[in-house]
mmCIF file of C-alpha atoms in Angstrom:
data_model
loop_
_atom_site.group_PDB
_atom_site.id
_atom_site.type_symbol
_atom_site.label_atom_id
_atom_site.label_comp_id
_atom_site.label_asym_id
_atom_site.label_seq_id
_atom_site.Cartn_x
_atom_site.Cartn_y
_atom_site.Cartn_z
ATOM 1 C CA ARG A 1 -30.592 -21.922 23.405
ATOM 2 C CA ARG A 2 -27.261 -21.826 25.169
ATOM 3 C CA ARG A 3 -24.236 -21.478 22.940
ATOM 4 C CA ALA A 4 -21.650 -24.190 23.543
ATOM 5 C CA GLU A 5 -17.926 -23.416 23.646
ATOM 6 C CA ASN A 6 -15.068 -25.756 22.876
ATOM 7 C CA TRP A 7 -11.496 -25.002 24.052
ATOM 8 C CA GLU A 8 -8.297 -26.875 23.264
ATOM 9 C CA TRP A 9 -4.791 -26.182 24.575
ATOM 10 C CA ASN A 10 -1.393 -27.218 23.332
ATOM 11 C CA SER A 11 -0.987 -30.822 24.465
ATOM 12 C CA SER A 12 2.550 -30.125 25.635
ATOM 13 C CA GLU A 13 1.206 -27.594 28.157
ATOM 14 C CA GLN A 14 -2.273 -28.845 29.075
ATOM 15 C CA GLU A 15 -3.722 -32.326 29.189
ATOM 16 C CA GLY A 16 -7.161 -33.315 27.957
ATOM 17 C CA HIS A 17 -9.665 -31.774 25.576
ATOM 18 C CA GLU A 18 -13.357 -31.164 25.343
ATOM 19 C CA SER A 19 -15.847 -33.382 23.577
ATOM 20 C CA PRO A 20 -16.207 -32.827 19.822
ATOM 21 C CA LEU A 21 -18.786 -30.346 18.554
ATOM 22 C CA LEU A 22 -20.838 -30.369 15.440
ATOM 23 C CA ALA A 23 -18.445 -29.511 12.600
ATOM 24 C CA ARG A 24 -19.388 -26.848 10.087
ATOM 25 C CA PRO A 25 -17.652 -26.478 6.717
ATOM 26 C CA ALA A 26 -15.345 -23.472 6.798
ATOM 27 C CA GLU A 27 -15.521 -23.317 2.999
ATOM 28 C CA GLU A 28 -18.930 -21.715 3.362
ATOM 29 C CA LEU A 29 -17.249 -18.966 5.313
ATOM 30 C CA VAL A 30 -14.017 -18.132 3.570
ATOM 31 C CA GLY A 31 -14.014 -19.972 0.237
ATOM 32 C CA SER A 32 -10.969 -21.795 -1.062
ATOM 33 C CA ALA A 33 -7.680 -21.929 0.838
ATOM 34 C CA MET A 34 -4.934 -19.409 0.306
ATOM 35 C CA ALA A 35 -2.078 -20.757 -1.767
ATOM 36 C CA LYS A 36 0.486 -18.325 -0.478
ATOM 37 C CA LEU A 37 0.266 -15.102 1.518
ATOM 38 C CA HIS A 38 3.471 -13.127 1.634
ATOM 39 C CA GLY A 39 2.336 -10.874 4.472
ATOM 40 C CA LEU A 40 -0.672 -9.355 6.168
ATOM 41 C CA GLN A 41 -0.706 -6.769 8.944
ATOM 42 C CA ALA A 42 -3.771 -5.489 10.747
ATOM 43 C CA ASP A 43 -4.609 -3.403 13.797
ATOM 44 C CA TYR A 44 -6.736 -5.228 16.341
ATOM 45 C CA VAL A 45 -8.109 -4.193 19.726
ATOM 46 C CA PHE A 46 -7.953 -6.924 22.369
ATOM 47 C CA ARG A 47 -9.830 -6.123 25.581
ATOM 48 C CA GLY A 48 -9.495 -2.391 25.055
ATOM 49 C CA VAL A 49 -5.786 -2.445 24.183
ATOM 50 C CA GLU A 50 -4.564 -1.727 20.646
ATOM 51 C CA HIS A 51 -2.328 -4.345 19.079
ATOM 52 C CA VAL A 52 -0.745 -5.022 15.718
ATOM 53 C CA VAL A 53 -1.090 -8.546 14.340
ATOM 54 C CA ARG A 54 1.220 -9.706 11.565
ATOM 55 C CA MET A 55 0.595 -12.896 9.651
ATOM 56 C CA THR A 56 2.834 -14.579 7.089
ATOM 57 C CA VAL A 57 2.280 -17.838 5.233
ATOM 58 C CA GLU A 58 5.080 -19.471 3.275
ATOM 59 C CA GLY A 59 4.234 -22.883 1.936
ATOM 60 C CA ASN A 60 3.161 -25.012 4.894
ATOM 61 C CA LEU A 61 4.423 -22.617 7.571
ATOM 62 C CA LEU A 62 2.263 -20.057 9.358
ATOM 63 C CA GLU A 63 4.060 -17.261 11.212
ATOM 64 C CA LEU A 64 2.262 -14.944 13.632
ATOM 65 C CA GLU A 65 3.428 -11.910 15.552
ATOM 66 C CA VAL A 66 1.412 -9.765 17.963
ATOM 67 C CA GLU A 67 2.694 -6.403 19.229
ATOM 68 C CA ASP A 68 1.257 -4.226 21.984
ATOM 69 C CA ARG A 69 1.136 -0.699 20.559
ATOM 70 C CA GLN A 70 1.565 0.918 23.988
ATOM 71 C CA THR A 71 4.388 -1.179 25.454
ATOM 72 C CA THR A 72 5.850 -2.455 22.130
ATOM 73 C CA ASP A 73 6.044 -5.946 23.698
ATOM 74 C CA GLN A 74 5.977 -8.665 21.068
ATOM 75 C CA TRP A 75 4.868 -12.302 20.972
ATOM 76 C CA HIS A 76 5.852 -14.548 18.113
ATOM 77 C CA GLY A 77 5.020 -18.064 16.992
ATOM 78 C CA GLU A 78 5.524 -20.382 14.003
ATOM 79 C CA PHE A 79 3.188 -23.248 13.187
ATOM 80 C CA ASP A 80 3.512 -25.874 10.502
ATOM 81 C CA ALA A 81 0.615 -27.556 8.747
ATOM 82 C CA ALA A 82 0.823 -30.655 10.926
ATOM 83 C CA PHE A 83 0.462 -28.621 14.136
ATOM 84 C CA ILE A 84 -2.516 -26.632 12.811
ATOM 85 C CA GLU A 85 -4.367 -29.674 11.502
ATOM 86 C CA ASP A 86 -3.719 -31.592 14.734
ATOM 87 C CA LEU A 87 -5.003 -28.613 16.746
ATOM 88 C CA THR A 88 -8.189 -28.355 14.703
ATOM 89 C CA HIS A 89 -8.698 -32.109 14.875
ATOM 90 C CA LYS A 90 -8.615 -32.022 18.681
ATOM 91 C CA THR A 91 -11.372 -29.400 18.763
ATOM 92 C CA GLY A 92 -13.668 -31.740 16.840
ATOM 93 C CA ASN A 93 -13.856 -29.280 13.959
ATOM 94 C CA PHE A 94 -11.021 -30.261 11.643
ATOM 95 C CA LYS A 95 -9.714 -27.743 9.134
ATOM 96 C CA GLN A 96 -7.047 -28.144 6.538
ATOM 97 C CA PHE A 97 -4.049 -25.841 6.857
ATOM 98 C CA GLY A 98 -5.035 -23.632 3.914
ATOM 99 C CA ILE A 99 -8.624 -23.291 5.119
ATOM 100 C CA PHE A 100 -7.432 -22.394 8.614
ATOM 101 C CA CYS A 101 -5.147 -19.682 7.206
ATOM 102 C CA SER A 102 -8.066 -18.289 5.199
ATOM 103 C CA MET A 103 -10.195 -18.179 8.344
ATOM 104 C CA LEU A 104 -7.397 -16.373 10.182
ATOM 105 C CA GLU A 105 -7.050 -13.888 7.343
ATOM 106 C CA SER A 106 -10.803 -13.184 7.403
ATOM 107 C CA ALA A 107 -10.622 -12.619 11.156
ATOM 108 C CA LEU A 108 -7.706 -10.185 10.787
ATOM 109 C CA THR A 109 -9.383 -8.200 8.020
ATOM 110 C CA GLN A 110 -12.734 -8.458 9.833
ATOM 111 C CA SER A 111 -14.369 -9.422 6.563
ATOM 112 C CA SER A 112 -16.665 -12.002 8.189
ATOM 113 C CA GLU A 113 -18.707 -11.995 11.377
ATOM 114 C CA SER A 114 -18.240 -15.750 11.752
ATOM 115 C CA VAL A 115 -14.568 -15.529 12.701
ATOM 116 C CA THR A 116 -13.047 -13.261 15.362
ATOM 117 C CA LEU A 117 -9.865 -13.066 17.414
ATOM 118 C CA ASP A 118 -9.012 -12.794 21.081
ATOM 119 C CA LEU A 119 -5.713 -12.553 22.948
ATOM 120 C CA LEU A 120 -5.427 -14.347 26.307
ATOM 121 C CA THR A 121 -2.816 -15.059 28.939
ATOM 122 C CA TYR A 122 -2.241 -18.519 30.358
ATOM 123 C CA SER A 123 -4.088 -17.491 33.518
ATOM 124 C CA ASP A 124 -7.036 -16.382 31.373
ATOM 125 C CA LEU A 125 -7.152 -19.833 29.801
ATOM 126 C CA GLU A 126 -6.917 -21.529 33.195
ATOM 127 C CA SER A 127 -9.744 -19.371 34.566
ATOM 128 C CA LEU A 128 -11.986 -20.199 31.629
ATOM 129 C CA ARG A 129 -11.215 -23.888 31.873
ATOM 130 C CA SER A 130 -11.824 -23.869 35.624
ATOM 131 C CA ARG A 131 -15.195 -22.202 35.199
ATOM 132 C CA LYS A 132 -16.189 -24.825 32.657
ATOM 133 C CA VAL A 133 -15.343 -27.724 34.942
ATOM 134 C CA GLY A 134 -16.765 -25.953 37.993
ATOM 135 C CA VAL A 135 -13.588 -25.552 40.070
ATOM 136 C CA GLY A 136 -11.452 -22.599 41.035
ATOM 137 C CA PRO A 137 -8.286 -21.664 39.147
ATOM 138 C CA ARG A 138 -5.149 -23.551 40.131
ATOM 139 C CA LEU A 139 -2.386 -20.997 39.602
ATOM 140 C CA THR A 140 0.712 -21.510 41.710
ATOM 141 C CA SER A 141 3.553 -19.080 42.301
ATOM 142 C CA ALA A 142 5.716 -21.279 40.088
ATOM 143 C CA THR A 143 3.210 -20.945 37.299
ATOM 144 C CA ARG A 144 3.130 -17.173 37.663
ATOM 145 C CA SER A 145 6.902 -16.948 37.377
ATOM 146 C CA SER A 146 7.219 -19.564 34.640
ATOM 147 C CA PRO A 147 7.511 -18.786 30.901
ATOM 148 C CA LEU A 148 3.806 -19.605 30.648
ATOM 149 C CA SER A 149 2.949 -16.343 32.418
ATOM 150 C CA SER A 150 4.666 -14.282 29.731
ATOM 151 C CA LYS A 151 3.149 -16.264 26.878
ATOM 152 C CA ARG A 152 0.064 -15.127 25.022
ATOM 153 C CA TYR A 153 -2.541 -17.153 23.158
ATOM 154 C CA LEU A 154 -4.055 -15.808 19.967
ATOM 155 C CA ILE A 155 -7.523 -17.360 19.863
ATOM 156 C CA LEU A 156 -9.274 -17.839 16.542
ATOM 157 C CA ILE A 157 -12.987 -18.054 17.331
ATOM 158 C CA TYR A 158 -15.197 -19.720 14.718
ATOM 159 C CA SER A 159 -18.888 -19.091 15.386
ATOM 160 C CA VAL A 160 -21.425 -21.449 13.869
ATOM 161 C CA GLU A 161 -25.036 -22.144 14.703
ATOM 162 C CA PHE A 162 -25.337 -22.913 18.463
ATOM 163 C CA ASP A 163 -21.569 -23.461 18.749
ATOM 164 C CA ARG A 164 -18.315 -21.519 19.089
ATOM 165 C CA ILE A 165 -15.065 -23.302 18.304
ATOM 166 C CA HIS A 166 -11.863 -21.837 19.739
ATOM 167 C CA TYR A 167 -8.461 -22.498 18.164
ATOM 168 C CA PRO A 168 -5.689 -21.268 20.529
ATOM 169 C CA LEU A 169 -2.281 -20.488 19.044
ATOM 170 C CA PRO A 170 0.503 -20.185 21.664
ATOM 171 C CA LEU A 171 2.832 -17.220 21.181
ATOM 172 C CA PRO A 172 6.009 -17.116 23.312
ATOM 173 C CA TYR A 173 7.189 -13.710 24.512
ATOM 174 C CA ALA A 174 9.718 -12.247 22.051
ATOM 175 C CA GLY A 175 10.645 -9.066 23.940
ATOM 176 C CA LYS A 176 10.667 -5.555 22.528
ATOM 177 C CA PRO A 177 11.709 -4.597 19.000
ATOM 178 C CA ASP A 178 15.459 -4.450 18.397
ATOM 179 C CA PRO A 179 16.524 -0.838 17.577
ATOM 180 C CA VAL A 180 18.941 -2.164 14.950
ATOM 181 C CA VAL A 181 16.118 -4.061 13.268
ATOM 182 C CA LEU A 182 13.869 -0.988 13.435
ATOM 183 C CA GLN A 183 16.565 1.153 11.834
ATOM 184 C CA LYS A 184 16.912 -1.399 9.058
ATOM 185 C CA VAL A 185 13.151 -1.360 8.510
ATOM 186 C CA ILE A 186 13.194 2.450 8.410
ATOM 187 C CA ARG A 187 15.965 2.432 5.810
ATOM 188 C CA GLU A 188 14.111 -0.101 3.682
ATOM 189 C CA LEU A 189 10.894 1.915 3.888
ATOM 190 C CA LYS A 190 12.723 5.122 2.939
ATOM 191 C CA GLU A 191 14.361 3.382 -0.024
ATOM 192 C CA GLU A 192 11.041 1.978 -1.172
ATOM 193 C CA LEU A 193 9.430 5.405 -0.797
ATOM 194 C CA ALA A 194 12.210 7.012 -2.825
ATOM 195 C CA VAL A 195 11.789 4.426 -5.590
ATOM 196 C CA LEU A 196 8.036 4.992 -5.685
ATOM 197 C CA LYS A 197 8.506 8.758 -5.852
ATOM 198 C CA ALA A 198 11.038 8.427 -8.675
ATOM 199 C CA LYS A 199 8.965 5.921 -10.601
ATOM 200 C CA PRO A 200 6.554 7.609 -13.009
ATOM 201 C CA GLY A 201 3.021 6.760 -12.056
ATOM 202 C CA LYS A 202 -0.189 7.198 -14.005
ATOM 203 C CA ASP A 203 -0.775 10.689 -12.607
ATOM 204 C CA PHE A 204 2.783 11.667 -13.492
ATOM 205 C CA ARG A 205 2.385 10.356 -17.052
ATOM 206 C CA ASP A 206 -0.913 12.202 -17.496
ATOM 207 C CA ALA A 207 0.623 15.438 -16.240
ATOM 208 C CA GLU A 208 3.629 14.949 -18.529
ATOM 209 C CA ILE A 209 1.343 14.380 -21.537
ATOM 210 C CA ARG A 210 -0.615 17.542 -20.711
ATOM 211 C CA ARG A 211 2.625 19.508 -20.370
ATOM 212 C CA LEU A 212 3.927 18.267 -23.729
ATOM 213 C CA ARG A 213 0.622 19.089 -25.396
ATOM 214 C CA ASP A 214 0.736 22.625 -23.970
ATOM 215 C CA GLU A 215 4.304 23.051 -25.206
ATOM 216 C CA LEU A 216 3.304 21.828 -28.668
ATOM 217 C CA GLN A 217 0.376 24.245 -28.814
ATOM 218 C CA HIS A 218 2.641 27.084 -27.685
ATOM 219 C CA ALA A 219 5.221 26.156 -30.338
ATOM 220 C CA LEU A 220 2.528 26.127 -33.053
ATOM 221 C CA GLU A 221 1.336 29.563 -31.962
ATOM 222 C CA GLU A 222 4.899 30.915 -32.031
ATOM 223 C CA LYS A 223 5.361 29.413 -35.486
ATOM 224 C CA GLN A 224 2.217 31.188 -36.719
ATOM 225 C CA VAL A 225 3.405 34.482 -35.260
ATOM 226 C CA ALA A 226 6.830 34.021 -36.853
ATOM 227 C CA GLU A 227 5.296 33.253 -40.252
ATOM 228 C CA THR A 228 3.093 36.347 -40.025
ATOM 229 C CA ALA A 229 6.067 38.517 -39.044
ATOM 230 C CA LEU A 230 8.130 37.075 -41.913
ATOM 231 C CA ALA A 231 5.389 37.830 -44.442
ATOM 232 C CA ALA A 232 5.134 41.394 -43.138
ATOM 233 C CA LEU A 233 8.902 41.838 -43.370
ATOM 234 C CA GLN A 234 8.995 40.529 -46.927
ATOM 235 C CA GLU A 235 6.226 42.934 -47.897
ATOM 236 C CA GLU A 236 8.087 45.788 -46.243
ATOM 237 C CA LEU A 237 11.250 44.841 -48.099
ATOM 238 C CA LYS A 238 9.328 44.888 -51.353
ATOM 239 C CA LEU A 239 7.952 48.336 -50.594
ATOM 240 C CA THR A 240 11.357 49.587 -49.519
ATOM 241 C CA SER A 241 12.964 48.268 -52.693
ATOM 242 C CA LYS A 242 10.294 49.902 -54.868
ATOM 243 C CA SER A 243 10.650 53.218 -53.059
ATOM 244 C CA SER A 244 14.410 53.187 -53.520
ATOM 245 C CA ALA A 245 14.034 52.560 -57.238
ATOM 246 C CA LEU A 246 11.604 55.466 -57.611
ATOM 247 C CA LYS A 247 13.933 57.759 -55.693
ATOM 248 C CA GLU A 248 16.850 56.761 -57.922
ATOM 249 C CA VAL A 249 14.823 57.429 -61.066
ATOM 250 C CA LYS A 250 13.821 60.851 -59.760
ATOM 251 C CA ILE A 251 17.425 61.741 -59.043
ATOM 252 C CA LEU A 252 18.501 60.602 -62.474
ATOM 253 C CA LYS A 253 15.729 62.650 -64.077
ATOM 254 C CA GLN A 254 16.897 65.690 -62.155
ATOM 255 C CA VAL A 255 20.458 65.114 -63.375
ATOM 256 C CA VAL A 256 19.244 64.717 -66.962
ATOM 257 C CA GLN A 257 17.156 67.904 -66.667
ATOM 258 C CA SER A 258 20.103 69.838 -65.293
ATOM 259 C CA LEU A 259 22.362 68.672 -68.093
ATOM 260 C CA GLU A 260 19.743 69.515 -70.716
ATOM 261 C CA GLU A 261 19.438 73.023 -69.261
ATOM 262 C CA GLN A 262 23.222 73.517 -69.366
ATOM 263 C CA LEU A 263 23.346 72.188 -72.927
ATOM 264 C CA ALA A 264 20.595 74.547 -73.975
ATOM 265 C CA LYS A 265 22.474 77.514 -72.534
ATOM 266 C CA GLU A 266 25.680 76.581 -74.383
ATOM 267 C CA ARG A 267 23.823 76.256 -77.686
ATOM 268 C CA ALA A 268 22.288 79.659 -77.230
ATOM 269 C CA LYS A 269 25.703 81.190 -76.717
ATOM 270 C CA HIS A 270 27.093 79.705 -79.946
ATOM 271 C CA GLN A 271 24.101 80.833 -81.967
ATOM 272 C CA ARG A 272 24.833 84.417 -81.040
#
């Protein structure tokens, strides 16, 4: 069976839309809608060229940015909930804003085979539309030089049984990154890195606990050695004190013996 395709362009740039297709519930694909996504960045290869896609959701506002890794060219667009829901309604497969953002997130993270992304130029869209209606592309020199030629369209492709629904999101050309902005980003990243390095993590705490335990064990061993040395010194002092006392007694005995000998000699003299 041939797979049908449904394309819809921004009504301010292209008139008309295709007939509605059989709608499939996106909830089966991505679950409940995201309440709030502060930021998501993913690498994506479009037609052999590496790009970076950044997505931010704040309340009812979706912000998208696509950057060519080789040329650093950027395309940027902001879409409110009304725009997204009107776009999905025109395709015949309506999606609420939160569900659409969830589908886009799944496509960026490549967590589902049912949603994918493509990046097209305005001429690419015209060529596809012309092939569908069976006529050649109608690109004039004015069109080629107009802002439309520099614009890109991020296409969210939702594949369901026998059908493929395409949701095109227009992204005006935003130029190349501002060096001042890049320097600011670099400073912020360096500051964040410094904070993370200075902040004790789990590995740091574990290493610190091991170090303290080793120091405690070493201190206990030194204490044991000191106690043993003290006991030996006390014993030596006891022995030294006892030896000194014995030596003193011996000397005194010698003195007494000498005096007794002298006294005995004197007595012998007087007896004569």
